[in-house]
Coordinates of C-alpha atoms and ligand atoms in Angstrom, one line a residue:
M1 CA 70.4 132.1 136.9
Q2 CA 72.9 133.7 134.7
T3 CA 73.0 136.3 131.8
I4 CA 75.1 136.6 128.7
K5 CA 75.1 139.5 126.7
V6 CA 75.4 139.1 122.9
K7 CA 76.8 142.3 121.0
A8 CA 75.8 141.7 117.3
S9 CA 73.9 144.1 114.9
K10 CA 71.5 143.8 118.0
E11 CA 72.4 143.6 121.6
Y12 CA 70.4 141.3 123.6
D13 CA 70.2 139.0 126.7
V14 CA 70.5 135.3 126.9
I15 CA 69.0 134.3 130.3
I16 CA 69.8 130.8 131.5
G17 CA 68.5 129.1 134.7
Q18 CA 65.9 126.9 136.1
G19 CA 62.4 128.2 135.8
V20 CA 63.3 131.3 133.7
L21 CA 60.2 131.1 131.4
S22 CA 58.4 132.6 134.3
L23 CA 60.0 136.0 133.4
L24 CA 58.5 135.7 129.8
G25 CA 55.4 138.2 130.2
K26 CA 57.3 140.6 132.2
K27 CA 60.4 140.8 129.8
I28 CA 58.1 141.1 126.7
K29 CA 56.5 144.2 128.4
E30 CA 59.8 145.6 129.5
L31 CA 61.4 145.3 125.8
F32 CA 58.4 145.9 123.6
G33 CA 55.5 147.7 125.7
D34 CA 52.1 146.7 124.6
V35 CA 52.3 144.3 121.9
K36 CA 50.6 141.1 120.5
V37 CA 52.5 137.9 120.7
C38 CA 52.5 134.9 118.2
I39 CA 53.8 131.7 119.9
V40 CA 55.3 129.2 117.3
S41 CA 55.9 125.5 118.5
D42 CA 55.8 122.1 117.1
D43 CA 53.1 119.7 118.2
T44 CA 55.2 118.1 120.8
V45 CA 56.5 121.2 122.4
A46 CA 53.2 122.9 122.2
S47 CA 51.5 120.2 124.2
L48 CA 54.1 120.4 126.9
Y49 CA 55.0 124.0 127.2
S50 CA 52.6 126.4 125.2
E51 CA 49.9 126.6 128.2
K52 CA 52.7 127.7 130.5
A53 CA 54.1 130.4 128.3
K54 CA 50.5 131.5 127.7
K55 CA 49.8 131.7 131.4
Y56 CA 52.9 133.9 131.9
L57 CA 51.9 136.2 129.1
G58 CA 48.3 136.3 130.5
E59 CA 49.8 137.4 133.9
E60 CA 50.7 140.5 132.1
N61 CA 47.6 141.1 129.8
I62 CA 49.6 140.3 126.8
K63 CA 47.4 138.9 124.0
N64 CA 48.6 135.9 122.2
E65 CA 48.0 133.4 119.3
L66 CA 49.5 130.1 119.0
F67 CA 50.6 128.5 115.5
V68 CA 51.6 124.7 116.0
F69 CA 53.3 122.7 113.1
P70 CA 54.1 119.0 112.9
H71 CA 57.6 118.1 114.8
G72 CA 60.7 117.2 112.8
E73 CA 63.3 118.6 110.2
K74 CA 60.8 118.1 107.4
S75 CA 58.6 121.0 108.8
K76 CA 61.7 123.2 108.3
S77 CA 60.4 123.9 104.8
P78 CA 59.2 126.8 102.4
E79 CA 55.6 125.1 102.8
V80 CA 55.4 125.5 106.7
L81 CA 57.2 128.9 106.5
F82 CA 54.5 130.1 104.2
E83 CA 51.6 128.6 106.4
L84 CA 53.0 130.6 109.3
L85 CA 53.1 134.1 107.4
E86 CA 49.6 133.3 106.1
F87 CA 48.6 132.6 109.9
L88 CA 50.2 135.9 111.1
A89 CA 48.4 138.0 108.3
S90 CA 45.1 136.3 109.2
K91 CA 45.5 137.1 112.9
H92 CA 46.3 140.6 111.8
F93 CA 49.8 141.0 113.6
S94 CA 51.7 144.0 112.6
R95 CA 55.4 144.8 112.4
K96 CA 55.6 145.9 116.0
D97 CA 54.4 142.8 117.3
V98 CA 56.4 139.9 118.6
V99 CA 57.1 136.1 117.4
I100 CA 58.3 133.8 119.9
A101 CA 60.0 130.6 119.0
L102 CA 59.0 128.1 121.5
G103 CA 61.0 124.7 120.6
G104 CA 64.1 123.2 119.2
G105 CA 66.3 124.1 116.4
V106 CA 63.6 123.4 113.8
T107 CA 61.2 125.7 115.4
G108 CA 63.9 128.5 115.9
D109 CA 65.1 128.4 112.4
L110 CA 61.6 128.5 110.8
T111 CA 60.3 131.2 113.1
G112 CA 63.4 133.5 112.9
L113 CA 63.0 133.3 109.2
G114 CA 59.3 134.1 109.5
A115 CA 59.8 136.9 111.7
A116 CA 62.4 138.5 109.3
M117 CA 60.1 138.2 106.4
Y118 CA 56.6 139.0 107.9
M119 CA 56.0 142.6 107.0
R120 CA 59.7 142.8 106.5
G121 CA 60.6 142.2 110.2
M122 CA 58.8 141.7 113.5
H123 CA 60.5 141.4 117.0
L124 CA 61.7 137.9 117.6
V125 CA 62.1 136.1 121.0
Q126 CA 63.8 132.6 121.2
I127 CA 63.0 130.3 123.8
P128 CA 64.9 127.3 123.1
T129 CA 63.6 123.8 124.6
T130 CA 66.4 121.3 123.6
L131 CA 69.8 121.4 124.7
L132 CA 71.2 121.8 121.2
A133 CA 68.9 125.0 120.6
M134 CA 70.2 126.3 124.0
V135 CA 74.0 125.9 123.2
D136 CA 73.8 126.9 119.8
S137 CA 70.8 127.5 117.3
S138 CA 68.8 130.1 119.4
V139 CA 71.9 132.4 119.7
G140 CA 73.7 134.2 116.6
G141 CA 70.8 135.0 114.4
K142 CA 71.1 132.3 111.6
T143 CA 67.8 131.4 110.5
A144 CA 66.9 129.2 107.5
V145 CA 64.6 126.4 106.0
N146 CA 65.7 123.6 103.9
L147 CA 65.3 123.4 100.1
K148 CA 64.9 120.1 98.0
S149 CA 68.5 121.0 97.0
G150 CA 70.0 121.1 100.4
K151 CA 69.9 122.0 104.2
N152 CA 69.5 125.6 105.1
L153 CA 69.8 127.0 101.6
A154 CA 67.0 129.7 102.0
G155 CA 67.7 132.0 105.1
V156 CA 68.7 135.2 106.5
F157 CA 70.5 136.6 109.6
N158 CA 68.0 137.6 112.0
Q159 CA 69.2 138.3 115.6
P160 CA 66.5 137.7 118.4
E161 CA 66.1 140.4 121.1
L162 CA 65.9 138.1 124.0
V163 CA 66.8 134.3 124.6
L164 CA 65.2 132.5 127.6
C165 CA 66.8 129.1 128.3
D166 CA 64.7 127.5 130.9
L167 CA 66.8 124.4 132.0
Q168 CA 63.7 122.7 133.5
M169 CA 62.6 122.0 130.0
L170 CA 65.4 119.7 129.3
L171 CA 63.7 117.3 131.8
T172 CA 61.3 116.3 129.2
L173 CA 63.7 115.3 126.4
S174 CA 64.4 112.0 125.4
S175 CA 67.9 111.0 126.2
E176 CA 68.6 110.5 122.4
I177 CA 67.6 114.3 121.8
F178 CA 69.6 115.4 125.0
S179 CA 72.7 113.5 123.6
E180 CA 72.3 115.5 120.2
G181 CA 72.8 118.8 122.2
V182 CA 75.9 117.2 123.7
A183 CA 77.6 116.7 120.4
E184 CA 77.5 120.6 119.9
I185 CA 79.1 121.1 123.4
I186 CA 81.9 118.7 122.5
K187 CA 82.1 121.0 119.4
Y188 CA 82.9 124.0 121.5
G189 CA 85.1 122.1 123.6
V190 CA 87.2 121.1 120.6
I191 CA 87.0 124.7 119.1
A192 CA 87.6 126.7 122.1
D193 CA 87.8 125.3 125.6
R194 CA 89.8 122.1 126.8
A195 CA 88.3 122.1 130.4
L196 CA 84.8 122.2 128.7
F197 CA 85.7 119.1 126.5
E198 CA 87.1 117.3 129.7
L199 CA 84.0 117.9 131.7
V200 CA 81.9 116.4 129.1
K201 CA 84.4 113.6 128.1
N202 CA 84.3 112.7 132.1
G203 CA 80.4 112.4 132.2
E204 CA 80.1 115.5 134.4
L205 CA 77.8 117.5 132.5
V206 CA 74.4 117.2 134.0
E207 CA 75.5 118.3 137.3
N208 CA 77.1 121.4 135.7
I209 CA 74.4 122.1 133.1
E210 CA 74.0 125.6 133.9
N211 CA 77.5 126.6 133.7
V212 CA 77.9 124.4 130.6
V213 CA 75.1 126.1 128.8
A214 CA 76.5 129.4 129.8
R215 CA 79.9 128.7 128.6
C216 CA 78.8 127.5 125.1
V217 CA 76.7 130.6 125.0
S218 CA 79.6 132.9 125.8
I219 CA 82.0 131.2 123.3
K220 CA 79.3 131.6 120.6
S221 CA 78.5 135.3 121.6
E222 CA 82.3 136.1 121.4
I223 CA 82.7 134.7 118.0
V224 CA 79.2 136.2 116.5
S225 CA 80.4 139.8 117.7
E226 CA 83.4 139.5 116.0
D227 CA 82.1 138.0 112.8
E228 CA 78.3 138.1 112.9
F229 CA 78.0 137.4 109.1
D230 CA 80.1 134.3 108.7
T231 CA 83.1 135.6 106.7
G232 CA 85.8 134.5 108.9
K233 CA 85.9 133.2 112.5
R234 CA 82.4 132.2 112.5
N235 CA 83.4 129.4 110.3
L236 CA 85.0 127.6 113.5
L237 CA 81.2 126.9 114.6
N238 CA 81.1 124.7 111.4
F239 CA 83.5 122.0 112.8
G240 CA 82.1 118.7 111.9
H241 CA 79.2 120.6 110.1
T242 CA 80.3 120.5 106.3
L243 CA 80.3 116.8 106.4
A244 CA 77.3 116.5 108.9
H245 CA 75.1 118.4 106.5
S246 CA 76.0 115.9 103.7
I247 CA 75.3 113.1 106.2
E248 CA 71.7 114.5 107.0
K249 CA 70.9 115.0 103.6
M250 CA 72.0 111.7 102.2
S251 CA 70.2 110.0 104.9
E252 CA 67.2 112.1 104.0
F253 CA 67.1 113.5 107.4
K254 CA 66.8 110.1 109.2
I255 CA 69.8 110.8 110.7
S256 CA 69.6 113.9 113.3
H257 CA 71.7 116.9 112.9
G258 CA 73.6 116.1 116.3
N259 CA 74.1 112.5 115.4
A260 CA 75.5 113.7 112.0
V261 CA 77.7 116.3 113.8
A262 CA 79.2 113.7 115.9
M263 CA 80.1 111.6 112.8
G264 CA 81.5 114.8 110.9
M265 CA 83.7 115.9 113.9
L266 CA 85.1 112.6 114.0
L267 CA 85.9 112.1 110.4
I268 CA 87.5 115.5 109.9
S269 CA 89.6 114.7 113.0
E270 CA 90.8 111.4 111.5
I271 CA 91.6 113.0 108.3
A272 CA 93.4 115.9 109.8
W273 CA 95.5 113.7 111.8
K274 CA 96.4 111.2 108.8
R275 CA 97.2 114.3 106.9
C276 CA 99.5 115.8 109.5
L277 CA 97.2 118.9 109.8
S278 CA 96.9 118.3 113.6
K279 CA 99.5 118.7 116.3
E280 CA 97.7 116.1 118.6
R281 CA 95.8 112.8 117.8
C282 CA 92.5 114.3 118.8
Q283 CA 90.0 111.5 117.4
D284 CA 90.6 109.2 120.2
E285 CA 89.7 111.6 123.0
I286 CA 86.7 112.8 120.6
I287 CA 85.6 109.0 120.5
D288 CA 85.7 108.7 124.4
A289 CA 83.6 111.8 124.6
L290 CA 81.0 110.6 122.1
L291 CA 80.8 107.2 123.6
E292 CA 80.4 108.6 127.2
N293 CA 77.5 110.4 125.7
N294 CA 75.8 107.7 123.7
L295 CA 76.7 109.5 120.4
P296 CA 77.6 107.6 117.2
V297 CA 81.4 106.8 116.4
S298 CA 81.0 105.6 112.8
C299 CA 79.4 106.8 109.8
P300 CA 77.3 104.7 107.3
F301 CA 78.5 106.4 104.1
T302 CA 81.8 106.2 102.3
N303 CA 84.1 109.1 101.8
S304 CA 83.5 109.1 98.1
S305 CA 79.7 109.4 98.6
L306 CA 80.3 112.1 101.2
Y307 CA 82.6 114.2 98.8
Y308 CA 80.0 114.3 96.0
A309 CA 77.3 115.3 98.4
T310 CA 79.5 117.9 99.8
E311 CA 80.3 119.2 96.5
N312 CA 76.8 120.4 96.2
D313 CA 76.7 122.0 99.4
K314 CA 76.0 125.6 99.9
K315 CA 79.7 125.8 101.6
S316 CA 81.6 125.1 98.5
S317 CA 81.6 128.1 96.5
S318 CA 83.9 128.9 93.4
G319 CA 85.5 125.2 93.5
R320 CA 86.7 125.9 97.4
I321 CA 85.6 124.8 100.6
S322 CA 86.2 125.8 104.2
I323 CA 87.0 122.9 106.6
I324 CA 87.8 123.2 110.2
V325 CA 90.4 121.0 111.5
P326 CA 91.6 120.4 115.1
E327 CA 95.2 121.5 115.9
E328 CA 94.5 120.0 119.2
I329 CA 91.6 119.7 121.7
G330 CA 90.6 123.5 122.5
N331 CA 92.1 124.9 119.2
C332 CA 90.9 124.5 115.7
K333 CA 92.0 126.2 112.3
I334 CA 90.0 127.1 109.5
L335 CA 91.4 125.8 106.1
N336 CA 90.0 127.2 102.8
I337 CA 91.2 124.6 100.2
A338 CA 90.3 123.8 96.6
L339 CA 87.7 121.0 96.1
A340 CA 90.2 119.0 94.3
E341 CA 92.4 119.2 97.6
F342 CA 89.4 118.2 99.8
K343 CA 88.9 115.1 97.4
E344 CA 92.6 114.2 98.0
L345 CA 92.1 114.6 101.8
L346 CA 89.2 112.0 101.8
E347 CA 91.7 109.8 99.8
L348 CA 89.7 109.7 96.5
Ligands
NAD1 N1 70.6 128.3 113.3 C1 71.5 127.8 113.9 O1 72.5 128.4 114.2 C2 71.7 126.4 114.1 C3 72.7 125.8 114.7 C4 72.8 124.4 115.0 C5 71.5 123.6 114.5 N2 70.6 124.2 113.7 C6 69.4 123.5 113.4 O2 68.6 123.0 114.4 C7 67.9 122.0 114.2 C8 67.9 120.8 115.1 O3 67.6 121.2 116.3 P1 66.8 120.2 117.4 O4 67.9 119.2 117.5 O5 66.5 121.2 118.5 O6 65.7 119.7 116.6 P2 64.1 119.8 116.7 O7 63.6 121.3 116.8 O8 63.6 119.0 115.7 O9 63.8 119.2 118.4 C9 64.2 117.7 118.3 C10 62.8 116.9 118.7 O10 62.8 117.2 120.1 C11 61.4 117.7 120.6 N3 61.5 118.6 121.7 C12 62.0 119.9 121.7 N4 62.0 120.2 122.9 C13 61.6 119.3 123.6 C14 61.4 119.1 125.2 N5 61.7 120.2 126.1 N6 60.7 118.1 125.7 C15 60.4 117.1 124.6 N7 60.6 117.0 123.4 C16 61.1 118.3 122.9 C17 60.8 118.4 119.2 O11 59.5 118.0 119.1 C18 61.6 117.4 118.1 O12 60.8 116.4 117.9 C19 68.5 121.4 112.7 O13 67.5 121.9 111.7 C20 69.8 122.3 112.6 O14 69.8 122.6 111.1 C21 70.7 125.5 113.7

């Protein structure tokens, strides 16, 4: 078991290990005292893990309720968010109570926003159940729902007060969903750690899972403690994501976040090399890492359609856009460029 401390506007522990869900009741008592808990989960995760979570809360006599919504990105919506808020109100939750996001990134983002909004803020605990949520979305405090105009357009920063990553939960993931988390791990390797990248490229992830999750969380924790509100260095975490968000949106969310990130990382690395923005030809190694982990290495959309979708994305403000390009594996730089220049980079 490993514990990583995140030092943002709130300080909190991320506890990583096999079976750490069993700490749930004890930790809630320690951190919040005598409170009521609302577990929020999608239908798939609820059927697998909500009884277990309730059991650990019950052992400490913590009263709890369960809010369940349909799985999938479509539920990261204002409609489901308001259903959650109405549920909390109907069950008479107060500001001192706790909301637990038990699930993947969709559950974490939706619940995090709900916890910030209900009575102007309840306590939030994240229990990520996908690899992607463990290494990325459960840590750092970004929460959001999607609007018709685009992804993550309605959200706030809301740090959790505890994150429990129980690695045993990864055993029930399909290999496709597991791989989507690997895309984010490859991202951490490219932006900050060549050794981590090599390990994943060489297919040695599973036997090193605890150390890999801990390494990703500490990279994220270092970046978030320097730039919690995403005004500078935190942008590095968007490597591959600017194009990924457009890919997801254009596919009407049929292409998952992880697969879109894989495509986005590869596209931007190819562009960076062609335009002499990289010191090293990174795309070949990235292709090897993606193929080793059953991730896609081609994108179904043209550069021109991606450009127009990106133009509408929230990251493009006042005619400029931040893109993250790899200088070499383990080191990326942030370029803030005019949209016209971005268009040129895409050879339009
Ligand atoms: N807030 C952030 O910083 C941040 C960072 C990265 C991604 N995200 C967001 O995260 C979302 C993607 O996250 P995701 O891939 O975890 O999606 P998800 O939450 O939809 O989970 C994927 C699928 O896996 C199922 N599942 C979850 N845990 C399981 C388990 N242990 N066993 C079996 N099935 C399980 C879910 O029911 C779902 O169908 C996107 O909306 C993305 O925008 C947020």
